[in-house]
């Protein structure tokens, strides 16, 4: 369990690949949209949908943050040799 938290801390602090930076920006925009829709006086059904939109954006940001720049190349056999 200690190894899990150590690796999670290292992934949070590591560099994020360019694609996942774009995913983070998109997720933040979606989360902001969901929160803005919740601030409006909408029917209850639309407010619950806005909540789901906000959660989905937050999950996108969190998942993209854990992506490591070199993790795919290091763990895929045969790929690390072709990419210096």
PDB file with one MODEL, atoms N, CA, C and O in Angstrom:
MODEL        1
ATOM      1  N   UNK A   1       0.816  -1.186   0.000  1.00  0.00           N
ATOM      2  CA  UNK A   1       0.000   0.000   0.000  1.00  0.00           C
ATOM      3  C   UNK A   1       0.869   1.263   0.000  1.00  0.00           C
ATOM      4  O   UNK A   1       0.535   2.264  -0.634  1.00  0.00           O
ATOM      5  N   UNK A   2       1.992   1.192   0.727  1.00  0.00           N
ATOM      6  CA  UNK A   2       2.896   2.335   0.765  1.00  0.00           C
ATOM      7  C   UNK A   2       3.467   2.617  -0.624  1.00  0.00           C
ATOM      8  O   UNK A   2       3.648   3.773  -1.007  1.00  0.00           O
ATOM      9  N   UNK A   3       3.748   1.549  -1.373  1.00  0.00           N
ATOM     10  CA  UNK A   3       4.279   1.713  -2.726  1.00  0.00           C
ATOM     11  C   UNK A   3       3.255   2.407  -3.631  1.00  0.00           C
ATOM     12  O   UNK A   3       3.628   3.210  -4.486  1.00  0.00           O
ATOM     13  N   UNK A   4       1.976   2.103  -3.446  1.00  0.00           N
ATOM     14  CA  UNK A   4       0.917   2.727  -4.238  1.00  0.00           C
ATOM     15  C   UNK A   4       0.915   4.243  -4.032  1.00  0.00           C
ATOM     16  O   UNK A   4       0.868   5.004  -4.998  1.00  0.00           O
ATOM     17  N   UNK A   5       0.965   4.674  -2.781  1.00  0.00           N
ATOM     18  CA  UNK A   5       0.942   6.106  -2.496  1.00  0.00           C
ATOM     19  C   UNK A   5       2.222   6.794  -2.955  1.00  0.00           C
ATOM     20  O   UNK A   5       2.191   7.949  -3.380  1.00  0.00           O
ATOM     21  N   UNK A   6       3.337   6.093  -2.872  1.00  0.00           N
ATOM     22  CA  UNK A   6       4.595   6.655  -3.352  1.00  0.00           C
ATOM     23  C   UNK A   6       4.543   6.865  -4.866  1.00  0.00           C
ATOM     24  O   UNK A   6       4.964   7.906  -5.370  1.00  0.00           O
ATOM     25  N   UNK A   7       4.025   5.873  -5.581  1.00  0.00           N
ATOM     26  CA  UNK A   7       3.912   6.009  -7.034  1.00  0.00           C
ATOM     27  C   UNK A   7       2.885   7.068  -7.423  1.00  0.00           C
ATOM     28  O   UNK A   7       3.102   7.810  -8.380  1.00  0.00           O
ATOM     29  N   UNK A   8       1.777   7.149  -6.702  1.00  0.00           N
ATOM     30  CA  UNK A   8       0.763   8.170  -6.993  1.00  0.00           C
ATOM     31  C   UNK A   8       1.341   9.562  -6.776  1.00  0.00           C
ATOM     32  O   UNK A   8       1.085  10.465  -7.573  1.00  0.00           O
ATOM     33  N   UNK A   9       2.111   9.749  -5.717  1.00  0.00           N
ATOM     34  CA  UNK A   9       2.733  11.050  -5.458  1.00  0.00           C
ATOM     35  C   UNK A   9       3.716  11.402  -6.574  1.00  0.00           C
ATOM     36  O   UNK A   9       3.783  12.550  -7.012  1.00  0.00           O
ATOM     37  N   UNK A  10       4.476  10.410  -7.028  1.00  0.00           N
ATOM     38  CA  UNK A  10       5.436  10.653  -8.108  1.00  0.00           C
ATOM     39  C   UNK A  10       4.724  10.998  -9.414  1.00  0.00           C
ATOM     40  O   UNK A  10       5.186  11.854 -10.168  1.00  0.00           O
ATOM     41  N   UNK A  11       3.608  10.338  -9.678  1.00  0.00           N
ATOM     42  CA  UNK A  11       2.866  10.637 -10.903  1.00  0.00           C
ATOM     43  C   UNK A  11       2.238  12.020 -10.862  1.00  0.00           C
ATOM     44  O   UNK A  11       2.181  12.702 -11.886  1.00  0.00           O
ATOM     45  N   UNK A  12       1.770  12.440  -9.706  1.00  0.00           N
ATOM     46  CA  UNK A  12       1.195  13.778  -9.588  1.00  0.00           C
ATOM     47  C   UNK A  12       2.232  14.865  -9.840  1.00  0.00           C
ATOM     48  O   UNK A  12       1.908  15.926 -10.372  1.00  0.00           O
ATOM     49  N   UNK A  13       3.466  14.602  -9.461  1.00  0.00           N
ATOM     50  CA  UNK A  13       4.529  15.604  -9.603  1.00  0.00           C
ATOM     51  C   UNK A  13       5.262  15.520 -10.933  1.00  0.00           C
ATOM     52  O   UNK A  13       6.030  16.425 -11.260  1.00  0.00           O
ATOM     53  N   UNK A  14       5.046  14.456 -11.715  1.00  0.00           N
ATOM     54  CA  UNK A  14       5.787  14.291 -12.963  1.00  0.00           C
ATOM     55  C   UNK A  14       5.194  15.167 -14.071  1.00  0.00           C
ATOM     56  O   UNK A  14       4.096  15.708 -13.943  1.00  0.00           O
ATOM     57  N   UNK A  15       5.953  15.287 -15.155  1.00  0.00           N
ATOM     58  CA  UNK A  15       5.510  16.077 -16.299  1.00  0.00           C
ATOM     59  C   UNK A  15       4.343  15.382 -16.999  1.00  0.00           C
ATOM     60  O   UNK A  15       4.327  14.159 -17.138  1.00  0.00           O
ATOM     61  N   UNK A  16       3.375  16.175 -17.436  1.00  0.00           N
ATOM     62  CA  UNK A  16       2.197  15.645 -18.120  1.00  0.00           C
ATOM     63  C   UNK A  16       2.416  15.776 -19.627  1.00  0.00           C
ATOM     64  O   UNK A  16       2.832  16.834 -20.098  1.00  0.00           O
ATOM     65  N   UNK A  17       2.141  14.710 -20.392  1.00  0.00           N
ATOM     66  CA  UNK A  17       2.306  14.787 -21.849  1.00  0.00           C
ATOM     67  C   UNK A  17       1.382  15.848 -22.470  1.00  0.00           C
ATOM     68  O   UNK A  17       0.347  16.180 -21.894  1.00  0.00           O
ATOM     69  N   UNK A  18       1.753  16.375 -23.636  1.00  0.00           N
ATOM     70  CA  UNK A  18       0.962  17.435 -24.272  1.00  0.00           C
ATOM     71  C   UNK A  18      -0.504  17.054 -24.523  1.00  0.00           C
ATOM     72  O   UNK A  18      -1.398  17.878 -24.329  1.00  0.00           O
ATOM     73  N   UNK A  19      -0.752  15.815 -24.953  1.00  0.00           N
ATOM     74  CA  UNK A  19      -2.137  15.405 -25.206  1.00  0.00           C
ATOM     75  C   UNK A  19      -2.972  15.480 -23.933  1.00  0.00           C
ATOM     76  O   UNK A  19      -4.116  15.935 -23.959  1.00  0.00           O
ATOM     77  N   UNK A  20      -2.398  15.035 -22.825  1.00  0.00           N
ATOM     78  CA  UNK A  20      -3.147  15.022 -21.576  1.00  0.00           C
ATOM     79  C   UNK A  20      -3.298  16.423 -20.990  1.00  0.00           C
ATOM     80  O   UNK A  20      -4.224  16.669 -20.218  1.00  0.00           O
ATOM     81  N   UNK A  21      -2.400  17.347 -21.346  1.00  0.00           N
ATOM     82  CA  UNK A  21      -2.606  18.749 -20.953  1.00  0.00           C
ATOM     83  C   UNK A  21      -3.846  19.305 -21.649  1.00  0.00           C
ATOM     84  O   UNK A  21      -4.606  20.079 -21.067  1.00  0.00           O
ATOM     85  N   UNK A  22      -4.037  18.896 -22.908  1.00  0.00           N
ATOM     86  CA  UNK A  22      -5.241  19.331 -23.629  1.00  0.00           C
ATOM     87  C   UNK A  22      -6.490  18.701 -23.025  1.00  0.00           C
ATOM     88  O   UNK A  22      -7.536  19.344 -22.935  1.00  0.00           O
ATOM     89  N   UNK A  23      -6.376  17.438 -22.613  1.00  0.00           N
ATOM     90  CA  UNK A  23      -7.507  16.770 -21.958  1.00  0.00           C
ATOM     91  C   UNK A  23      -7.829  17.475 -20.645  1.00  0.00           C
ATOM     92  O   UNK A  23      -9.001  17.627 -20.299  1.00  0.00           O
ATOM     93  N   UNK A  24      -6.810  17.904 -19.911  1.00  0.00           N
ATOM     94  CA  UNK A  24      -7.033  18.634 -18.666  1.00  0.00           C
ATOM     95  C   UNK A  24      -7.763  19.947 -18.922  1.00  0.00           C
ATOM     96  O   UNK A  24      -8.690  20.302 -18.194  1.00  0.00           O
ATOM     97  N   UNK A  25      -7.343  20.660 -19.952  1.00  0.00           N
ATOM     98  CA  UNK A  25      -7.994  21.930 -20.259  1.00  0.00           C
ATOM     99  C   UNK A  25      -9.448  21.718 -20.674  1.00  0.00           C
ATOM    100  O   UNK A  25     -10.330  22.474 -20.265  1.00  0.00           O
ATOM    101  N   UNK A  26      -9.697  20.694 -21.483  1.00  0.00           N
ATOM    102  CA  UNK A  26     -11.065  20.385 -21.889  1.00  0.00           C
ATOM    103  C   UNK A  26     -11.905  19.973 -20.690  1.00  0.00           C
ATOM    104  O   UNK A  26     -13.048  20.408 -20.556  1.00  0.00           O
ATOM    105  N   UNK A  27     -11.353  19.142 -19.821  1.00  0.00           N
ATOM    106  CA  UNK A  27     -12.080  18.707 -18.632  1.00  0.00           C
ATOM    107  C   UNK A  27     -12.389  19.868 -17.703  1.00  0.00           C
ATOM    108  O   UNK A  27     -13.475  19.927 -17.127  1.00  0.00           O
ATOM    109  N   UNK A  28     -11.457  20.787 -17.551  1.00  0.00           N
ATOM    110  CA  UNK A  28     -11.696  21.962 -16.712  1.00  0.00           C
ATOM    111  C   UNK A  28     -12.806  22.828 -17.306  1.00  0.00           C
ATOM    112  O   UNK A  28     -13.631  23.378 -16.575  1.00  0.00           O
ATOM    113  N   UNK A  29     -12.823  22.947 -18.632  1.00  0.00           N
ATOM    114  CA  UNK A  29     -13.881  23.715 -19.284  1.00  0.00           C
ATOM    115  C   UNK A  29     -15.243  23.062 -19.093  1.00  0.00           C
ATOM    116  O   UNK A  29     -16.236  23.745 -18.842  1.00  0.00           O
ATOM    117  N   UNK A  30     -15.288  21.745 -19.213  1.00  0.00           N
ATOM    118  CA  UNK A  30     -16.546  21.021 -19.034  1.00  0.00           C
ATOM    119  C   UNK A  30     -17.018  21.136 -17.593  1.00  0.00           C
ATOM    120  O   UNK A  30     -18.209  21.328 -17.348  1.00  0.00           O
ATOM    121  N   UNK A  31     -16.097  21.022 -16.631  1.00  0.00           N
ATOM    122  CA  UNK A  31     -16.471  21.159 -15.221  1.00  0.00           C
ATOM    123  C   UNK A  31     -16.997  22.563 -14.927  1.00  0.00           C
ATOM    124  O   UNK A  31     -17.956  22.729 -14.173  1.00  0.00           O
ATOM    125  N   UNK A  32     -16.367  23.564 -15.523  1.00  0.00           N
ATOM    126  CA  UNK A  32     -16.822  24.941 -15.341  1.00  0.00           C
ATOM    127  C   UNK A  32     -18.215  25.137 -15.929  1.00  0.00           C
ATOM    128  O   UNK A  32     -19.056  25.812 -15.334  1.00  0.00           O
ATOM    129  N   UNK A  33     -18.454  24.553 -17.083  1.00  0.00           N
ATOM    130  CA  UNK A  33     -19.773  24.633 -17.701  1.00  0.00           C
ATOM    131  C   UNK A  33     -20.826  23.995 -16.804  1.00  0.00           C
ATOM    132  O   UNK A  33     -21.905  24.558 -16.618  1.00  0.00           O
ATOM    133  N   UNK A  34     -20.523  22.833 -16.252  1.00  0.00           N
ATOM    134  CA  UNK A  34     -21.462  22.156 -15.360  1.00  0.00           C
ATOM    135  C   UNK A  34     -21.765  22.983 -14.122  1.00  0.00           C
ATOM    136  O   UNK A  34     -22.915  23.063 -13.691  1.00  0.00           O
ATOM    137  N   UNK A  35     -20.733  23.600 -13.548  1.00  0.00           N
ATOM    138  CA  UNK A  35     -20.945  24.445 -12.362  1.00  0.00           C
ATOM    139  C   UNK A  35     -21.745  25.694 -12.705  1.00  0.00           C
ATOM    140  O   UNK A  35     -22.587  26.129 -11.918  1.00  0.00           O
ATOM    141  N   UNK A  36     -21.489  26.272 -13.869  1.00  0.00           N
ATOM    142  CA  UNK A  36     -22.235  27.462 -14.281  1.00  0.00           C
ATOM    143  C   UNK A  36     -23.711  27.124 -14.513  1.00  0.00           C
ATOM    144  O   UNK A  36     -24.591  27.918 -14.179  1.00  0.00           O
ATOM    145  N   UNK A  37     -23.977  25.956 -15.082  1.00  0.00           N
ATOM    146  CA  UNK A  37     -25.364  25.557 -15.286  1.00  0.00           C
ATOM    147  C   UNK A  37     -26.084  25.311 -13.963  1.00  0.00           C
ATOM    148  O   UNK A  37     -27.289  25.539 -13.857  1.00  0.00           O
ATOM    149  N   UNK A  38     -25.353  24.849 -12.963  1.00  0.00           N
ATOM    150  CA  UNK A  38     -25.963  24.625 -11.659  1.00  0.00           C
ATOM    151  C   UNK A  38     -26.329  25.936 -10.978  1.00  0.00           C
ATOM    152  O   UNK A  38     -27.235  25.965 -10.145  1.00  0.00           O
ATOM    153  N   UNK A  39     -25.648  27.007 -11.316  1.00  0.00           N
ATOM    154  CA  UNK A  39     -25.929  28.304 -10.707  1.00  0.00           C
ATOM    155  C   UNK A  39     -27.209  28.930 -11.263  1.00  0.00           C
ATOM    156  O   UNK A  39     -27.786  29.820 -10.639  1.00  0.00           O
ATOM    157  N   UNK A  40     -27.647  28.473 -12.417  1.00  0.00           N
ATOM    158  CA  UNK A  40     -28.869  29.007 -13.019  1.00  0.00           C
ATOM    159  C   UNK A  40     -30.092  28.367 -12.381  1.00  0.00           C
ATOM    160  O   UNK A  40     -30.008  27.290 -11.792  1.00  0.00           O
ATOM    161  N   UNK A  41     -31.218  29.038 -12.505  1.00  0.00           N
ATOM    162  CA  UNK A  41     -32.460  28.454 -11.987  1.00  0.00           C
ATOM    163  C   UNK A  41     -33.090  27.612 -13.101  1.00  0.00           C
ATOM    164  O   UNK A  41     -33.872  28.107 -13.912  1.00  0.00           O
ATOM    165  N   UNK A  42     -32.733  26.357 -13.115  1.00  0.00           N
ATOM    166  CA  UNK A  42     -33.208  25.409 -14.119  1.00  0.00           C
ATOM    167  C   UNK A  42     -34.107  24.378 -13.447  1.00  0.00           C
ATOM    168  O   UNK A  42     -34.101  24.260 -12.222  1.00  0.00           O
ATOM    169  N   UNK A  43     -34.872  23.640 -14.224  1.00  0.00           N
ATOM    170  CA  UNK A  43     -35.661  22.551 -13.648  1.00  0.00           C
ATOM    171  C   UNK A  43     -34.750  21.510 -12.994  1.00  0.00           C
ATOM    172  O   UNK A  43     -33.588  21.372 -13.377  1.00  0.00           O
ATOM    173  N   UNK A  44     -35.272  20.786 -12.017  1.00  0.00           N
ATOM    174  CA  UNK A  44     -34.446  19.823 -11.275  1.00  0.00           C
ATOM    175  C   UNK A  44     -33.747  18.782 -12.157  1.00  0.00           C
ATOM    176  O   UNK A  44     -32.613  18.398 -11.874  1.00  0.00           O
ATOM    177  N   UNK A  45     -34.401  18.332 -13.201  1.00  0.00           N
ATOM    178  CA  UNK A  45     -33.797  17.326 -14.073  1.00  0.00           C
ATOM    179  C   UNK A  45     -32.547  17.888 -14.761  1.00  0.00           C
ATOM    180  O   UNK A  45     -31.532  17.200 -14.868  1.00  0.00           O
ATOM    181  N   UNK A  46     -32.625  19.129 -15.223  1.00  0.00           N
ATOM    182  CA  UNK A  46     -31.463  19.748 -15.863  1.00  0.00           C
ATOM    183  C   UNK A  46     -30.360  20.050 -14.853  1.00  0.00           C
ATOM    184  O   UNK A  46     -29.179  20.015 -15.200  1.00  0.00           O
ATOM    185  N   UNK A  47     -30.729  20.348 -13.609  1.00  0.00           N
ATOM    186  CA  UNK A  47     -29.722  20.574 -12.579  1.00  0.00           C
ATOM    187  C   UNK A  47     -28.950  19.297 -12.273  1.00  0.00           C
ATOM    188  O   UNK A  47     -27.744  19.340 -12.032  1.00  0.00           O
ATOM    189  N   UNK A  48     -29.641  18.166 -12.282  1.00  0.00           N
ATOM    190  CA  UNK A  48     -28.928  16.909 -12.035  1.00  0.00           C
ATOM    191  C   UNK A  48     -28.000  16.580 -13.203  1.00  0.00           C
ATOM    192  O   UNK A  48     -26.905  16.061 -12.988  1.00  0.00           O
ATOM    193  N   UNK A  49     -28.415  16.870 -14.425  1.00  0.00           N
ATOM    194  CA  UNK A  49     -27.553  16.661 -15.589  1.00  0.00           C
ATOM    195  C   UNK A  49     -26.332  17.572 -15.509  1.00  0.00           C
ATOM    196  O   UNK A  49     -25.225  17.159 -15.855  1.00  0.00           O
ATOM    197  N   UNK A  50     -26.529  18.810 -15.054  1.00  0.00           N
ATOM    198  CA  UNK A  50     -25.411  19.739 -14.896  1.00  0.00           C
ATOM    199  C   UNK A  50     -24.424  19.221 -13.857  1.00  0.00           C
ATOM    200  O   UNK A  50     -23.216  19.410 -14.000  1.00  0.00           O
ATOM    201  N   UNK A  51     -24.923  18.578 -12.829  1.00  0.00           N
ATOM    202  CA  UNK A  51     -24.043  17.978 -11.824  1.00  0.00           C
ATOM    203  C   UNK A  51     -23.208  16.867 -12.412  1.00  0.00           C
ATOM    204  O   UNK A  51     -22.016  16.754 -12.124  1.00  0.00           O
ATOM    205  N   UNK A  52     -23.835  16.040 -13.243  1.00  0.00           N
ATOM    206  CA  UNK A  52     -23.084  14.962 -13.900  1.00  0.00           C
ATOM    207  C   UNK A  52     -22.031  15.526 -14.848  1.00  0.00           C
ATOM    208  O   UNK A  52     -20.938  14.971 -14.958  1.00  0.00           O
ATOM    209  N   UNK A  53     -22.346  16.611 -15.526  1.00  0.00           N
ATOM    210  CA  UNK A  53     -21.382  17.250 -16.422  1.00  0.00           C
ATOM    211  C   UNK A  53     -20.180  17.759 -15.626  1.00  0.00           C
ATOM    212  O   UNK A  53     -19.036  17.595 -16.050  1.00  0.00           O
ATOM    213  N   UNK A  54     -20.442  18.374 -14.476  1.00  0.00           N
ATOM    214  CA  UNK A  54     -19.350  18.890 -13.638  1.00  0.00           C
ATOM    215  C   UNK A  54     -18.469  17.749 -13.129  1.00  0.00           C
ATOM    216  O   UNK A  54     -17.245  17.870 -13.109  1.00  0.00           O
ATOM    217  N   UNK A  55     -19.083  16.655 -12.724  1.00  0.00           N
ATOM    218  CA  UNK A  55     -18.311  15.510 -12.235  1.00  0.00           C
ATOM    219  C   UNK A  55     -17.473  14.905 -13.362  1.00  0.00           C
ATOM    220  O   UNK A  55     -16.312  14.551 -13.154  1.00  0.00           O
ATOM    221  N   UNK A  56     -18.056  14.787 -14.548  1.00  0.00           N
ATOM    222  CA  UNK A  56     -17.320  14.225 -15.686  1.00  0.00           C
ATOM    223  C   UNK A  56     -16.091  15.074 -16.016  1.00  0.00           C
ATOM    224  O   UNK A  56     -15.024  14.532 -16.302  1.00  0.00           O
ATOM    225  N   UNK A  57     -16.231  16.378 -15.978  1.00  0.00           N
ATOM    226  CA  UNK A  57     -15.092  17.255 -16.228  1.00  0.00           C
ATOM    227  C   UNK A  57     -14.022  17.101 -15.167  1.00  0.00           C
ATOM    228  O   UNK A  57     -12.831  17.087 -15.478  1.00  0.00           O
ATOM    229  N   UNK A  58     -14.435  16.987 -13.930  1.00  0.00           N
ATOM    230  CA  UNK A  58     -13.472  16.791 -12.842  1.00  0.00           C
ATOM    231  C   UNK A  58     -12.722  15.484 -12.960  1.00  0.00           C
ATOM    232  O   UNK A  58     -11.524  15.420 -12.682  1.00  0.00           O
ATOM    233  N   UNK A  59     -13.421  14.441 -13.372  1.00  0.00           N
ATOM    234  CA  UNK A  59     -12.772  13.138 -13.561  1.00  0.00           C
ATOM    235  C   UNK A  59     -11.765  13.204 -14.705  1.00  0.00           C
ATOM    236  O   UNK A  59     -10.684  12.622 -14.617  1.00  0.00           O
ATOM    237  N   UNK A  60     -12.116  13.909 -15.772  1.00  0.00           N
ATOM    238  CA  UNK A  60     -11.174  14.061 -16.885  1.00  0.00           C
ATOM    239  C   UNK A  60      -9.880  14.730 -16.422  1.00  0.00           C
ATOM    240  O   UNK A  60      -8.785  14.307 -16.794  1.00  0.00           O
ATOM    241  N   UNK A  61     -10.015  15.767 -15.617  1.00  0.00           N
ATOM    242  CA  UNK A  61      -8.836  16.482 -15.122  1.00  0.00           C
ATOM    243  C   UNK A  61      -7.999  15.570 -14.235  1.00  0.00           C
ATOM    244  O   UNK A  61      -6.776  15.528 -14.366  1.00  0.00           O
ATOM    245  N   UNK A  62      -8.651  14.840 -13.330  1.00  0.00           N
ATOM    246  CA  UNK A  62      -7.923  13.984 -12.398  1.00  0.00           C
ATOM    247  C   UNK A  62      -7.207  12.841 -13.110  1.00  0.00           C
ATOM    248  O   UNK A  62      -6.054  12.544 -12.796  1.00  0.00           O
ATOM    249  N   UNK A  63      -7.874  12.203 -14.059  1.00  0.00           N
ATOM    250  CA  UNK A  63      -7.254  11.088 -14.778  1.00  0.00           C
ATOM    251  C   UNK A  63      -6.087  11.571 -15.623  1.00  0.00           C
ATOM    252  O   UNK A  63      -5.048  10.913 -15.684  1.00  0.00           O
ATOM    253  N   UNK A  64      -6.250  12.714 -16.274  1.00  0.00           N
ATOM    254  CA  UNK A  64      -5.169  13.242 -17.111  1.00  0.00           C
ATOM    255  C   UNK A  64      -3.960  13.637 -16.273  1.00  0.00           C
ATOM    256  O   UNK A  64      -2.830  13.568 -16.757  1.00  0.00           O
ATOM    257  N   UNK A  65      -4.174  14.051 -15.024  1.00  0.00           N
ATOM    258  CA  UNK A  65      -3.056  14.452 -14.171  1.00  0.00           C
ATOM    259  C   UNK A  65      -2.143  13.272 -13.844  1.00  0.00           C
ATOM    260  O   UNK A  65      -0.947  13.465 -13.624  1.00  0.00           O
ATOM    261  N   UNK A  66      -2.682  12.061 -13.807  1.00  0.00           N
ATOM    262  CA  UNK A  66      -1.891  10.896 -13.437  1.00  0.00           C
ATOM    263  C   UNK A  66      -1.116  10.298 -14.608  1.00  0.00           C
ATOM    264  O   UNK A  66      -0.396   9.318 -14.417  1.00  0.00           O
ATOM    265  N   UNK A  67      -1.239  10.848 -15.799  1.00  0.00           N
ATOM    266  CA  UNK A  67      -0.487  10.339 -16.945  1.00  0.00           C
ATOM    267  C   UNK A  67       0.960  10.807 -16.843  1.00  0.00           C
ATOM    268  O   UNK A  67       1.229  11.979 -16.579  1.00  0.00           O
ATOM    269  N   UNK A  68       1.885   9.877 -17.055  1.00  0.00           N
ATOM    270  CA  UNK A  68       3.309  10.204 -17.022  1.00  0.00           C
ATOM    271  C   UNK A  68       3.847  10.293 -18.438  1.00  0.00           C
ATOM    272  O   UNK A  68       3.385   9.590 -19.337  1.00  0.00           O
ATOM    273  N   UNK A  69       4.819  11.157 -18.624  1.00  0.00           N
ATOM    274  CA  UNK A  69       5.364  11.374 -19.955  1.00  0.00           C
ATOM    275  C   UNK A  69       6.072  10.149 -20.514  1.00  0.00           C
ATOM    276  O   UNK A  69       5.912   9.845 -21.696  1.00  0.00           O
ATOM    277  N   UNK A  70       6.844   9.439 -19.710  1.00  0.00           N
ATOM    278  CA  UNK A  70       7.639   8.320 -20.203  1.00  0.00           C
ATOM    279  C   UNK A  70       7.109   6.959 -19.746  1.00  0.00           C
ATOM    280  O   UNK A  70       7.757   5.944 -20.005  1.00  0.00           O
ATOM    281  N   UNK A  71       5.987   6.904 -19.097  1.00  0.00           N
ATOM    282  CA  UNK A  71       5.485   5.634 -18.553  1.00  0.00           C
ATOM    283  C   UNK A  71       5.137   4.641 -19.656  1.00  0.00           C
ATOM    284  O   UNK A  71       5.382   3.445 -19.497  1.00  0.00           O
ATOM    285  N   UNK A  72       4.580   5.098 -20.754  1.00  0.00           N
ATOM    286  CA  UNK A  72       4.171   4.194 -21.831  1.00  0.00           C
ATOM    287  C   UNK A  72       5.406   3.603 -22.510  1.00  0.00           C
ATOM    288  O   UNK A  72       5.441   2.405 -22.789  1.00  0.00           O
ATOM    289  N   UNK A  73       6.409   4.423 -22.774  1.00  0.00           N
ATOM    290  CA  UNK A  73       7.608   3.934 -23.444  1.00  0.00           C
ATOM    291  C   UNK A  73       8.401   2.973 -22.565  1.00  0.00           C
ATOM    292  O   UNK A  73       8.995   2.021 -23.071  1.00  0.00           O
ATOM    293  N   UNK A  74       8.416   3.211 -21.254  1.00  0.00           N
ATOM    294  CA  UNK A  74       9.192   2.356 -20.363  1.00  0.00           C
ATOM    295  C   UNK A  74       8.546   0.991 -20.164  1.00  0.00           C
ATOM    296  O   UNK A  74       9.256   0.000 -19.995  1.00  0.00           O
ATOM    297  N   UNK A  75       7.229   0.916 -20.180  1.00  0.00           N
ATOM    298  CA  UNK A  75       6.545  -0.317 -19.850  1.00  0.00           C
ATOM    299  C   UNK A  75       6.120  -1.142 -21.057  1.00  0.00           C
ATOM    300  O   UNK A  75       5.639  -2.264 -20.897  1.00  0.00           O
ATOM    301  N   UNK A  76       6.291  -0.605 -22.263  1.00  0.00           N
ATOM    302  CA  UNK A  76       5.929  -1.329 -23.462  1.00  0.00           C
ATOM    303  C   UNK A  76       7.166  -1.993 -24.024  1.00  0.00           C
ATOM    304  O   UNK A  76       8.117  -1.303 -24.391  1.00  0.00           O
ATOM    305  N   UNK A  77       7.182  -3.343 -24.105  1.00  0.00           N
ATOM    306  CA  UNK A  77       8.376  -4.005 -24.632  1.00  0.00           C
ATOM    307  C   UNK A  77       8.553  -3.726 -26.115  1.00  0.00           C
ATOM    308  O   UNK A  77       7.595  -3.751 -26.887  1.00  0.00           O
ATOM    309  N   UNK A  78       9.788  -3.462 -26.496  1.00  0.00           N
ATOM    310  CA  UNK A  78      10.087  -3.239 -27.909  1.00  0.00           C
ATOM    311  C   UNK A  78       9.957  -1.803 -28.351  1.00  0.00           C
ATOM    312  O   UNK A  78      10.488  -1.445 -29.403  1.00  0.00           O
ATOM    313  N   UNK A  79       9.275  -0.963 -27.596  1.00  0.00           N
ATOM    314  CA  UNK A  79       9.087   0.426 -27.994  1.00  0.00           C
ATOM    315  C   UNK A  79      10.229   1.293 -27.470  1.00  0.00           C
ATOM    316  O   UNK A  79      10.661   2.223 -28.151  1.00  0.00           O
ATOM    317  N   UNK A  80      10.713   1.003 -26.282  1.00  0.00           N
ATOM    318  CA  UNK A  80      11.761   1.819 -25.678  1.00  0.00           C
ATOM    319  C   UNK A  80      13.047   1.777 -26.499  1.00  0.00           C
ATOM    320  O   UNK A  80      13.798   2.752 -26.510  1.00  0.00           O
ATOM    321  N   UNK A  81      13.310   0.677 -27.180  1.00  0.00           N
ATOM    322  CA  UNK A  81      14.532   0.568 -27.961  1.00  0.00           C
ATOM    323  C   UNK A  81      14.471   1.433 -29.220  1.00  0.00           C
ATOM    324  O   UNK A  81      15.502   1.940 -29.661  1.00  0.00           O
ATOM    325  N   UNK A  82      13.298   1.610 -29.802  1.00  0.00           N
ATOM    326  CA  UNK A  82      13.188   2.357 -31.044  1.00  0.00           C
ATOM    327  C   UNK A  82      13.095   3.855 -30.817  1.00  0.00           C
ATOM    328  O   UNK A  82      13.328   4.624 -31.749  1.00  0.00           O
ATOM    329  N   UNK A  83      12.757   4.304 -29.590  1.00  0.00           N
ATOM    330  CA  UNK A  83      12.649   5.719 -29.278  1.00  0.00           C
ATOM    331  C   UNK A  83      13.689   6.069 -28.221  1.00  0.00           C
ATOM    332  O   UNK A  83      13.546   5.668 -27.066  1.00  0.00           O
ATOM    333  N   UNK A  84      14.720   6.798 -28.587  1.00  0.00           N
ATOM    334  CA  UNK A  84      15.773   7.124 -27.608  1.00  0.00           C
ATOM    335  C   UNK A  84      15.303   8.108 -26.567  1.00  0.00           C
ATOM    336  O   UNK A  84      16.070   8.480 -25.679  1.00  0.00           O
TER     337      UNK A  84
ENDMDL
END
